[in-house]
PDB file of C-alpha atoms in Angstrom:
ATOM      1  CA  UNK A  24     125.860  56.431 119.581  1.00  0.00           C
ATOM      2  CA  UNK A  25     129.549  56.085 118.179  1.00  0.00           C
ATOM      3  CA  UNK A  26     131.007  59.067 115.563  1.00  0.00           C
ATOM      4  CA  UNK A  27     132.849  58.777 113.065  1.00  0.00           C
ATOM      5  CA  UNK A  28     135.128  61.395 111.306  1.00  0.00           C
ATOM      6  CA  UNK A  29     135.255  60.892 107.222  1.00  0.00           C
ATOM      7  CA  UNK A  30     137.154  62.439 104.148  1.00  0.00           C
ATOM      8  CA  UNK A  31     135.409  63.192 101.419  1.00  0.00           C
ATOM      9  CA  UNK A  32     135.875  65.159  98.277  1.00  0.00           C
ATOM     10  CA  UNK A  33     134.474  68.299  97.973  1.00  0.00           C
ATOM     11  CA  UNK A  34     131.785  67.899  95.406  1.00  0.00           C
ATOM     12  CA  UNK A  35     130.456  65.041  97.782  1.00  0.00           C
ATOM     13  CA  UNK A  36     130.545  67.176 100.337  1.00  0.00           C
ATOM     14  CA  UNK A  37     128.459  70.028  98.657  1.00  0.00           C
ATOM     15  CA  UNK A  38     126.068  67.454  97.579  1.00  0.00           C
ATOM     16  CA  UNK A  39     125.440  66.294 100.967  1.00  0.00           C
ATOM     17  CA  UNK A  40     125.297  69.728 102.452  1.00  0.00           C
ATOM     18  CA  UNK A  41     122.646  70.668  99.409  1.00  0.00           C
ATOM     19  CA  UNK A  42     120.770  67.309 100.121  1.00  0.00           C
ATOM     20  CA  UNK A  43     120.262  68.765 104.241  1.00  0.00           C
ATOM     21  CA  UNK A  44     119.641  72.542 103.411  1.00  0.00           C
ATOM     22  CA  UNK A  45     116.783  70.986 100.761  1.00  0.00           C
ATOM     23  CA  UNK A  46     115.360  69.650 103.644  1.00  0.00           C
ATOM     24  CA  UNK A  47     115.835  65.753 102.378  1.00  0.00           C
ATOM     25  CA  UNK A  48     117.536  65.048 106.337  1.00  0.00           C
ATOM     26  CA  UNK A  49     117.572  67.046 109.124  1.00  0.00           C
ATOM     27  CA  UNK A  50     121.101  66.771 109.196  1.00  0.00           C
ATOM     28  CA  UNK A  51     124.823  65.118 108.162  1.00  0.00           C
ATOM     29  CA  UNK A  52     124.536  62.335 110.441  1.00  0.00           C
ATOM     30  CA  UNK A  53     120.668  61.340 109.389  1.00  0.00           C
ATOM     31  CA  UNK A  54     122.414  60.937 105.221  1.00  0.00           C
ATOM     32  CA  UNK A  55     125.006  59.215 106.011  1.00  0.00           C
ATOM     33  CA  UNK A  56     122.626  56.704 108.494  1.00  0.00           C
ATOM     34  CA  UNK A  57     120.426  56.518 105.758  1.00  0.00           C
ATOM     35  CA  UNK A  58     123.225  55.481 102.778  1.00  0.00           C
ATOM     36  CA  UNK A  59     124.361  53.426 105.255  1.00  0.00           C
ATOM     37  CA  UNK A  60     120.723  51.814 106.230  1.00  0.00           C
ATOM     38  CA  UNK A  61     120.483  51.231 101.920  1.00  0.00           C
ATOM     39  CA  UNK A  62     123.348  49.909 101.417  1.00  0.00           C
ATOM     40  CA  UNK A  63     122.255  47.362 104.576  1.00  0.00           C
ATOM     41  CA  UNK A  64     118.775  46.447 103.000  1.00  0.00           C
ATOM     42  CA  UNK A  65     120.608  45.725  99.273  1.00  0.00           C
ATOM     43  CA  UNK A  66     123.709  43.584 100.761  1.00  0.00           C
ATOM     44  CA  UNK A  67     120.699  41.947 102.526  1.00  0.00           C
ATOM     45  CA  UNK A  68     118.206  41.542  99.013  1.00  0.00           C
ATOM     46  CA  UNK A  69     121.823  40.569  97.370  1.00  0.00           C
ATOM     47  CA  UNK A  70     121.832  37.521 100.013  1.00  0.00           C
ATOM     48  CA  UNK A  71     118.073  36.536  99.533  1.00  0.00           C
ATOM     49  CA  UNK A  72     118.783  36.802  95.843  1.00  0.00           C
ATOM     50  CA  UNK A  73     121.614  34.695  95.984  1.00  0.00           C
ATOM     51  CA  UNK A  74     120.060  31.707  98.168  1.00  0.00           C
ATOM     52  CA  UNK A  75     117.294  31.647  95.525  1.00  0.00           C
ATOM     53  CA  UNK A  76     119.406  31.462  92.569  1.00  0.00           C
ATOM     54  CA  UNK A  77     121.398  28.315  94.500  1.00  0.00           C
ATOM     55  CA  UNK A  78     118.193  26.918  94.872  1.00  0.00           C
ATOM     56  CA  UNK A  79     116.666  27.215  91.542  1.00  0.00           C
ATOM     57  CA  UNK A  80     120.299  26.089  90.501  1.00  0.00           C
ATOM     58  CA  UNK A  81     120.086  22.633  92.577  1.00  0.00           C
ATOM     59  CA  UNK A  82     116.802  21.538  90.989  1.00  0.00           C
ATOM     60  CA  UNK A  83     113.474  19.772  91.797  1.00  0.00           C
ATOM     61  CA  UNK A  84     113.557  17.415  94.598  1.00  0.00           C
ATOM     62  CA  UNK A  85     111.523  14.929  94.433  1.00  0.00           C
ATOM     63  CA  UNK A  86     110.922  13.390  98.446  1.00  0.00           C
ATOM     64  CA  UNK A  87     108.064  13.579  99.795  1.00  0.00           C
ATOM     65  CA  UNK A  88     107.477  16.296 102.750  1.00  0.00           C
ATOM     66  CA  UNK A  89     107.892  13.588 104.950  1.00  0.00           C
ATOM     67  CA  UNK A  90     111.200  12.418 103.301  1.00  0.00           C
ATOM     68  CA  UNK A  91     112.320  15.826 103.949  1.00  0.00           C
ATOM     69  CA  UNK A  92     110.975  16.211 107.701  1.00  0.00           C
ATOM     70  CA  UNK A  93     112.618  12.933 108.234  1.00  0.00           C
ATOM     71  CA  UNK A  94     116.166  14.335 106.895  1.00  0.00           C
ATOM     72  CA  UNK A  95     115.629  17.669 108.235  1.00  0.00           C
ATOM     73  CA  UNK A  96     114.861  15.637 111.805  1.00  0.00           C
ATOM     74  CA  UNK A  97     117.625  13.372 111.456  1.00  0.00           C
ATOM     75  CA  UNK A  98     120.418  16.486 110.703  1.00  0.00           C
ATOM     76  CA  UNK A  99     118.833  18.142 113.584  1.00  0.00           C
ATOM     77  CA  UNK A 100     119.786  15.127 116.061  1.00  0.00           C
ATOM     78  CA  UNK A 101     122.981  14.537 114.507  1.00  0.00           C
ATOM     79  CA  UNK A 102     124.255  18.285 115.144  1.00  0.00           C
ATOM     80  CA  UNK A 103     122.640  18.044 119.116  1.00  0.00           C
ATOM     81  CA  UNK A 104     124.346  14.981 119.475  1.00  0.00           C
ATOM     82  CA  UNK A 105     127.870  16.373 117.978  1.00  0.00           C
ATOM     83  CA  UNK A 106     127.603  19.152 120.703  1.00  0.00           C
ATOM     84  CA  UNK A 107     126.773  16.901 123.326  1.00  0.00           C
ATOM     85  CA  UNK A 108     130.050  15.124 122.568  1.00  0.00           C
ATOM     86  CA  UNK A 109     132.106  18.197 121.901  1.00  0.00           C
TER      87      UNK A 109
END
């Protein structure tokens, strides 16, 4: 596991200490993995959220699911057959 040395202002640094001495972590490291893991899970809802809202944004299609597979299929080949002649 890497370290990491930070600054931070005092009153952040209190809070943090309170936060362990309540018994909320087991220690420093374990808060700062945790804001770390949250801030991880909302960049990655933020990303889900934003691929929906493109979607709902492009409209209804209207192919068929085999008009789809059939693109889908065809996009597939084309990008093997780009690499093969890369």
């Amino acid at each position: 596991m890497a370290t990491m040395d930070i600054s931070l202002p005092d009153k952040m640094k209190q809070w943090i200490e309170e936060q362990v001495a309540a018994g909320h972590y087991s220690d420093i490291s374990e808060y700062m993995v945790g804001l770390v893991r949250e801030d991880q899970r909302t960049y990655a809802r933020q990303k889900l959220q934003d691929m929906v809202d493109q979607a709902l944004a492009s409209g209804i299609n209207q192919k068929s699911k085999e008009e789809l597979l059939e693109q889908i299929m065809s996009r597939a080949i084309a990008a093997v057959e780009a690499r093969k002649s890369a």
